[in-house]
PDB file of C-alpha atoms in Angstrom:
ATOM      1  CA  UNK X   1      16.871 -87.807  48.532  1.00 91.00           C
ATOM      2  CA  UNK X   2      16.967 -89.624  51.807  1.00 96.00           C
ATOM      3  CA  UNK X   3      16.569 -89.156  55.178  1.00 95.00           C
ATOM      4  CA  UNK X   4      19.016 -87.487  57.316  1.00 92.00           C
ATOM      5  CA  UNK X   5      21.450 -88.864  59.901  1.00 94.00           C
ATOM      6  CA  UNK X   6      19.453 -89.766  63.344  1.00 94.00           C
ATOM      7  CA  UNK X   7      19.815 -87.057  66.087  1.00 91.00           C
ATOM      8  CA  UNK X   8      17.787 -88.622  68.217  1.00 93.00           C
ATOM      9  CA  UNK X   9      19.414 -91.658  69.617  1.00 96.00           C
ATOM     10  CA  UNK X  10      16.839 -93.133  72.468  1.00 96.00           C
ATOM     11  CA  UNK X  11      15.477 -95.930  71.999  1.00 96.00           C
ATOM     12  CA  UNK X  12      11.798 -95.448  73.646  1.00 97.00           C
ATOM     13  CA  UNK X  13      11.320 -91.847  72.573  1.00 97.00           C
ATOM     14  CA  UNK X  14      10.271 -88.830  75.316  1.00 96.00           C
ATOM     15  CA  UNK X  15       7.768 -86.613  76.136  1.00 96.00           C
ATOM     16  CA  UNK X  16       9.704 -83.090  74.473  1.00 94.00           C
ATOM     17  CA  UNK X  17       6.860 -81.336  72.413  1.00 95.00           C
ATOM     18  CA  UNK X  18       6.120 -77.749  73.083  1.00 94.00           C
ATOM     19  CA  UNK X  19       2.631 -76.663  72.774  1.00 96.00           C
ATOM     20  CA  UNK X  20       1.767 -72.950  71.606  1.00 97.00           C
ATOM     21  CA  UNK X  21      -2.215 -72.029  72.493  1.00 97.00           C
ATOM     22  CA  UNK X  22      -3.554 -69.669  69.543  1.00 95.00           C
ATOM     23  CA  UNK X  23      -3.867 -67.148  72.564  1.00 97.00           C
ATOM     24  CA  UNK X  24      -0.657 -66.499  72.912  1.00 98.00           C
ATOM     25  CA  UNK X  25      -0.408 -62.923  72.716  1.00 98.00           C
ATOM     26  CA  UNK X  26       2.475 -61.659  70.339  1.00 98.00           C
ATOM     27  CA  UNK X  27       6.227 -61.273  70.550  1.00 98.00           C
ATOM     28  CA  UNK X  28       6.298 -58.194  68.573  1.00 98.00           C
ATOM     29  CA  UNK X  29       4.176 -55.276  67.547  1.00 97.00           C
ATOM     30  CA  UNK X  30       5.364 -53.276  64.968  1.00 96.00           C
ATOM     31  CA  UNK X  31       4.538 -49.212  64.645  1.00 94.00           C
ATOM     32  CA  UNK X  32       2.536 -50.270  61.724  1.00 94.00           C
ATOM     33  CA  UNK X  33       0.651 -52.681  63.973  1.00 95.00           C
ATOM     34  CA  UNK X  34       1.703 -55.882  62.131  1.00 97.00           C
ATOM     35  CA  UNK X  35       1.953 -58.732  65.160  1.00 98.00           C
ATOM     36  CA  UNK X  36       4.103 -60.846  64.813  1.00 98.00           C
ATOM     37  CA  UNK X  37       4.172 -64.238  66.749  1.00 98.00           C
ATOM     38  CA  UNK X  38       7.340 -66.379  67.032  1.00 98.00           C
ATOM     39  CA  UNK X  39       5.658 -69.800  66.871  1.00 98.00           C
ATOM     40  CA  UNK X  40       9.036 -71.438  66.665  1.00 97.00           C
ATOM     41  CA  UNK X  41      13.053 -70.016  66.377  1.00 97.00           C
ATOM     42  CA  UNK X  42      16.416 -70.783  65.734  1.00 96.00           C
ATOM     43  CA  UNK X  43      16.842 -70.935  69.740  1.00 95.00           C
ATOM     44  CA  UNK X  44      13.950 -72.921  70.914  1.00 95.00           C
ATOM     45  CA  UNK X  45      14.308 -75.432  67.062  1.00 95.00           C
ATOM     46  CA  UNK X  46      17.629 -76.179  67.358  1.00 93.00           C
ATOM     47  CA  UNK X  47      18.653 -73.815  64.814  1.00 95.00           C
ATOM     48  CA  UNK X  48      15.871 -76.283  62.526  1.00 96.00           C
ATOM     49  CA  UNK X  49      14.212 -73.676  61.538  1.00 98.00           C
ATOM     50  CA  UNK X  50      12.170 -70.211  62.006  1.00 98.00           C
ATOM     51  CA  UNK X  51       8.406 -69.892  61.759  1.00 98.00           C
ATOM     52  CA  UNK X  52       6.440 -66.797  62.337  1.00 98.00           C
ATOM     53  CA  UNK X  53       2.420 -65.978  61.902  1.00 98.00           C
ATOM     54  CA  UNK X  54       2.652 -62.169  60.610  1.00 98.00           C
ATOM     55  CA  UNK X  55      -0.961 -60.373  61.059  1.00 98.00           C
ATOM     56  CA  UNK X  56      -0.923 -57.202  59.046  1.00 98.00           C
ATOM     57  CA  UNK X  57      -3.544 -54.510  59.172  1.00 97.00           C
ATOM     58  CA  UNK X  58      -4.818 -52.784  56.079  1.00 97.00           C
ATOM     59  CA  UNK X  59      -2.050 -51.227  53.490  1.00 96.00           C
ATOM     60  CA  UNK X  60       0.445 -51.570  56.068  1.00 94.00           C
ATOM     61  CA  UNK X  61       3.298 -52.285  53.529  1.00 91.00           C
ATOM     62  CA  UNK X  62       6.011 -55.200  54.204  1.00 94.00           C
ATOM     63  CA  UNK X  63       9.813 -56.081  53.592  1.00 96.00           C
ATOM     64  CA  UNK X  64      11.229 -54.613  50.367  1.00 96.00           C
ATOM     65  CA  UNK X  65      13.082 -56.591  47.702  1.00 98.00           C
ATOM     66  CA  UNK X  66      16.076 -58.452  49.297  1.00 98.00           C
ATOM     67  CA  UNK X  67      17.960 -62.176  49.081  1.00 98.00           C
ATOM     68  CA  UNK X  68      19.313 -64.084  52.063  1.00 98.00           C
ATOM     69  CA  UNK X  69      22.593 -66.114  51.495  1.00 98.00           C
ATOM     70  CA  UNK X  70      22.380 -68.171  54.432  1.00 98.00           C
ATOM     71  CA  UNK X  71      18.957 -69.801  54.645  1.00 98.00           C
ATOM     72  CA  UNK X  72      15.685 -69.858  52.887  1.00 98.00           C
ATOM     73  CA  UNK X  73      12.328 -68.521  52.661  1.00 98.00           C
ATOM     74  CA  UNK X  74       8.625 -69.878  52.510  1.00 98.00           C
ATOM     75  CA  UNK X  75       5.831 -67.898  52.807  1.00 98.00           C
ATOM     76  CA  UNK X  76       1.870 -69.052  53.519  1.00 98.00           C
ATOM     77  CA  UNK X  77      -1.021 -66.952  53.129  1.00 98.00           C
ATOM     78  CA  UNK X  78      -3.522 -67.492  56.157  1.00 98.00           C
ATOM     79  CA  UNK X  79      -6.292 -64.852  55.408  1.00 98.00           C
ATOM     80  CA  UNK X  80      -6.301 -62.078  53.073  1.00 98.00           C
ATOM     81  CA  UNK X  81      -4.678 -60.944  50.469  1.00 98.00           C
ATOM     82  CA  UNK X  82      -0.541 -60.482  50.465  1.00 98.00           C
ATOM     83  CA  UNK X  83       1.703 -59.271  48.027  1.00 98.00           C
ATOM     84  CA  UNK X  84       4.357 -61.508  47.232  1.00 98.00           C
ATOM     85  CA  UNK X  85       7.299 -60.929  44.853  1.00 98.00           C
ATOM     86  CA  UNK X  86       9.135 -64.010  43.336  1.00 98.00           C
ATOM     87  CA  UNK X  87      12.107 -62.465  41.894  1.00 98.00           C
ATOM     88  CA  UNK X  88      10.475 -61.891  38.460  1.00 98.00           C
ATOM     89  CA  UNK X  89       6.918 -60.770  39.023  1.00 98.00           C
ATOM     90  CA  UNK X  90       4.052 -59.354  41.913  1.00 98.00           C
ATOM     91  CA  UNK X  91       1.405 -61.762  42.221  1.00 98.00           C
ATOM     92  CA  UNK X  92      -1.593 -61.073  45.103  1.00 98.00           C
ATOM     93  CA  UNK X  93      -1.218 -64.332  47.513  1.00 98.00           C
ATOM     94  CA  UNK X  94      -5.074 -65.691  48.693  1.00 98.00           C
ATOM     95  CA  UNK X  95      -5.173 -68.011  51.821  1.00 98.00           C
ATOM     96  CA  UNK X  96      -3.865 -71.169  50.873  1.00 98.00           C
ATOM     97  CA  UNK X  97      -1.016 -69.866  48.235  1.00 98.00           C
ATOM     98  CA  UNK X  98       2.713 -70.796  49.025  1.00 98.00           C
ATOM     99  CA  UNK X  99       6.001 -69.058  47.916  1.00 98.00           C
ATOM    100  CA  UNK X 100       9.065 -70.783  48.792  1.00 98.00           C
ATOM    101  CA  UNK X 101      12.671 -69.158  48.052  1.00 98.00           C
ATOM    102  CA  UNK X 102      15.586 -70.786  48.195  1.00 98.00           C
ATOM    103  CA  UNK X 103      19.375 -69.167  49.524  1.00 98.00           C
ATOM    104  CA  UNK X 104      19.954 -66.376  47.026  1.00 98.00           C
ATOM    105  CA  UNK X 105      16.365 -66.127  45.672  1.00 98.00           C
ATOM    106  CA  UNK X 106      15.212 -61.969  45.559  1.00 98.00           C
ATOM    107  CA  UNK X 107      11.561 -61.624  47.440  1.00 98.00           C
ATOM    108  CA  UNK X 108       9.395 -59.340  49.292  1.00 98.00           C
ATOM    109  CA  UNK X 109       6.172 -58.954  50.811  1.00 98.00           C
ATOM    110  CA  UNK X 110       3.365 -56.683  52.034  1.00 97.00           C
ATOM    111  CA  UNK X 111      -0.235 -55.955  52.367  1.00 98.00           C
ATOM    112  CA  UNK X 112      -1.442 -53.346  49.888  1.00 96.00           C
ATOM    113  CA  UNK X 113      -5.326 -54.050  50.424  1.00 97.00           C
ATOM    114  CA  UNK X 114      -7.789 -52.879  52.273  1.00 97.00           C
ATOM    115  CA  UNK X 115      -8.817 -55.210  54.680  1.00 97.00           C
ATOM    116  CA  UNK X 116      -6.213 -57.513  57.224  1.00 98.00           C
ATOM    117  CA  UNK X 117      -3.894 -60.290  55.947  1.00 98.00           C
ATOM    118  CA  UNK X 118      -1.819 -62.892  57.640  1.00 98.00           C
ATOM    119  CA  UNK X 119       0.593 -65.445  56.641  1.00 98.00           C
ATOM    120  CA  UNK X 120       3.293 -67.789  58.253  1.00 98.00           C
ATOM    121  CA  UNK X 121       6.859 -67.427  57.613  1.00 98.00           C
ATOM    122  CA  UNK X 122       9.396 -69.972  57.927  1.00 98.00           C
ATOM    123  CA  UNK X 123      13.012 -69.770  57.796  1.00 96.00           C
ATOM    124  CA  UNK X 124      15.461 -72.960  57.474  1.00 97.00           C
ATOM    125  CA  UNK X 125      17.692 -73.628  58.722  1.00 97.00           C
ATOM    126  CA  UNK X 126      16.618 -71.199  61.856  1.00 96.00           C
ATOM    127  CA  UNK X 127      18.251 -68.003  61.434  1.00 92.00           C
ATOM    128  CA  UNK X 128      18.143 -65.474  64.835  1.00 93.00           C
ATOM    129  CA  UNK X 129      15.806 -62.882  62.858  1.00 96.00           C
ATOM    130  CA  UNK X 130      14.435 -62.171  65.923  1.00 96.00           C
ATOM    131  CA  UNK X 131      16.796 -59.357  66.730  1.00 96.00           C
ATOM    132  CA  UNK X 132      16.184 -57.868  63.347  1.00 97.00           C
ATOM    133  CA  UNK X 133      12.889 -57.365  62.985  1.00 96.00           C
ATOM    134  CA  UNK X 134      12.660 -56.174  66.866  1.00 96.00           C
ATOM    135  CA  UNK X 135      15.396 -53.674  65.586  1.00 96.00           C
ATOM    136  CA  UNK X 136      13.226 -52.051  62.559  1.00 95.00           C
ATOM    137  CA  UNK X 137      10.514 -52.191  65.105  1.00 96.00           C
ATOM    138  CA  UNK X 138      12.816 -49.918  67.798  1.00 96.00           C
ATOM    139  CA  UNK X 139      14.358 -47.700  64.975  1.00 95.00           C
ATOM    140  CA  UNK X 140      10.678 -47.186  63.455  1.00 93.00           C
ATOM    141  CA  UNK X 141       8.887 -46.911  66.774  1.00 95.00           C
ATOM    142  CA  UNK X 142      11.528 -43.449  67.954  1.00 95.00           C
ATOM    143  CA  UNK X 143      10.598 -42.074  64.444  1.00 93.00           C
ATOM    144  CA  UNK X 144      14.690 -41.656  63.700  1.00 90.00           C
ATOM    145  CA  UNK X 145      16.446 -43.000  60.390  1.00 91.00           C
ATOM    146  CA  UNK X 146      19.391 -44.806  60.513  1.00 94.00           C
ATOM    147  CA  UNK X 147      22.435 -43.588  58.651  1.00 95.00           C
ATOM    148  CA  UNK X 148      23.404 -45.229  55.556  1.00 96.00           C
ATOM    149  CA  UNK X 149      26.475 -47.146  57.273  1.00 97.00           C
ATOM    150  CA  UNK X 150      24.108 -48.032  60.053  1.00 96.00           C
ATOM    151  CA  UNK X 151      21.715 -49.572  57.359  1.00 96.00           C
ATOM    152  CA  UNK X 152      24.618 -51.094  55.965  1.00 96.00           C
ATOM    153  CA  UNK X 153      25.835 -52.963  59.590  1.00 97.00           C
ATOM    154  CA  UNK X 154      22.394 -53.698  60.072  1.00 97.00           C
ATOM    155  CA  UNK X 155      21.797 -55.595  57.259  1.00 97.00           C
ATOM    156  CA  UNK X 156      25.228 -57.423  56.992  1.00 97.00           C
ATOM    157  CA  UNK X 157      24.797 -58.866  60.536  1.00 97.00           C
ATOM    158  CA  UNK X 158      21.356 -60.166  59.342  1.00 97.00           C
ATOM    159  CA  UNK X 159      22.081 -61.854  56.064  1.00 98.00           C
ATOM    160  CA  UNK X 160      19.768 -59.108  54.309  1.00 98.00           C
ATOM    161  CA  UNK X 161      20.756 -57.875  50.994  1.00 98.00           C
ATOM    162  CA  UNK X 162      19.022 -55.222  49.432  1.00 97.00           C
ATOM    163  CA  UNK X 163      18.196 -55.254  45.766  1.00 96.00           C
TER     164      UNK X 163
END
């Protein structure tokens, strides 16, 4: 393993960060209430990468079993207690446990407990998933189902196959 190629070329560096206070109030709000902050995304990355904080509320459920073929998965419990699935088994995720999948790998997620939980997400390389999950959010917030072709589109434009 080595480094990548340079896509910085400067020589004396420049002042570029982008600082996020913990304030911030959230992107998106889900019907469930799960916030859900867009610390950093494919737009504002450079298509690097994705990273989310999700803040779920008591048994609010989460994503079910799926693969991506286009980019990968990590997960990072925060506080609480999230479900994670690994492809092969459940396991109950405590603050400080890490799942990463890589392209292909089946997951899902959710809180099932009684109290809050929170993790971060991150995506590489930075997949727009913005549009997606502000999408279920829309679709579950005017109480309508979407038709199994419109499931279908849905998913295909967001590299979200359901298993």
């Amino acid at each position: 393993m080595s480094y990548p190629l340079p896509r910085y070329l400067g020589d004396t560096g420049e002042a570029s960060g982008t600082f996020r206070p913990a304030s911030t109030p959230p992107e998106l709000t889900m019907p469930s209430g799960t916030r859900v902050h867009y610390l950093g995304t494919g737009g504002s990355t450079g298509g690097g990468y994705g990273l989310y904080r999700w803040e779920m509320g008591p048994r609010t459920g989460g994503a079910s079993p799926h693969f991506h073929r286009s980019f990968t998965e990590s997960f990072y419990v925060l506080s609480g207690t999230v479900r994670l699935y690994d492809g092969k088994r459940w396991v109950d995720g405590v603050p400080g446990d890490f799942l990463h999948v890589p392209e292909g790998g089946i997951h899902a997620f959710g809180n099932e407990s009684s109290e809050p939980a929170s993790m971060l997400i991150l995506f590489t390389p930075g997949a727009p998933r913005e549009e997606y999950f502000e999408t279920l959010a829309e679709v579950r917030a005017a109480g309508r189902e979407l038709s199994p072709e419109e499931w279908t589109e849905l998913y295909r434009r967001h590299d979200q196959f359901m298993v």
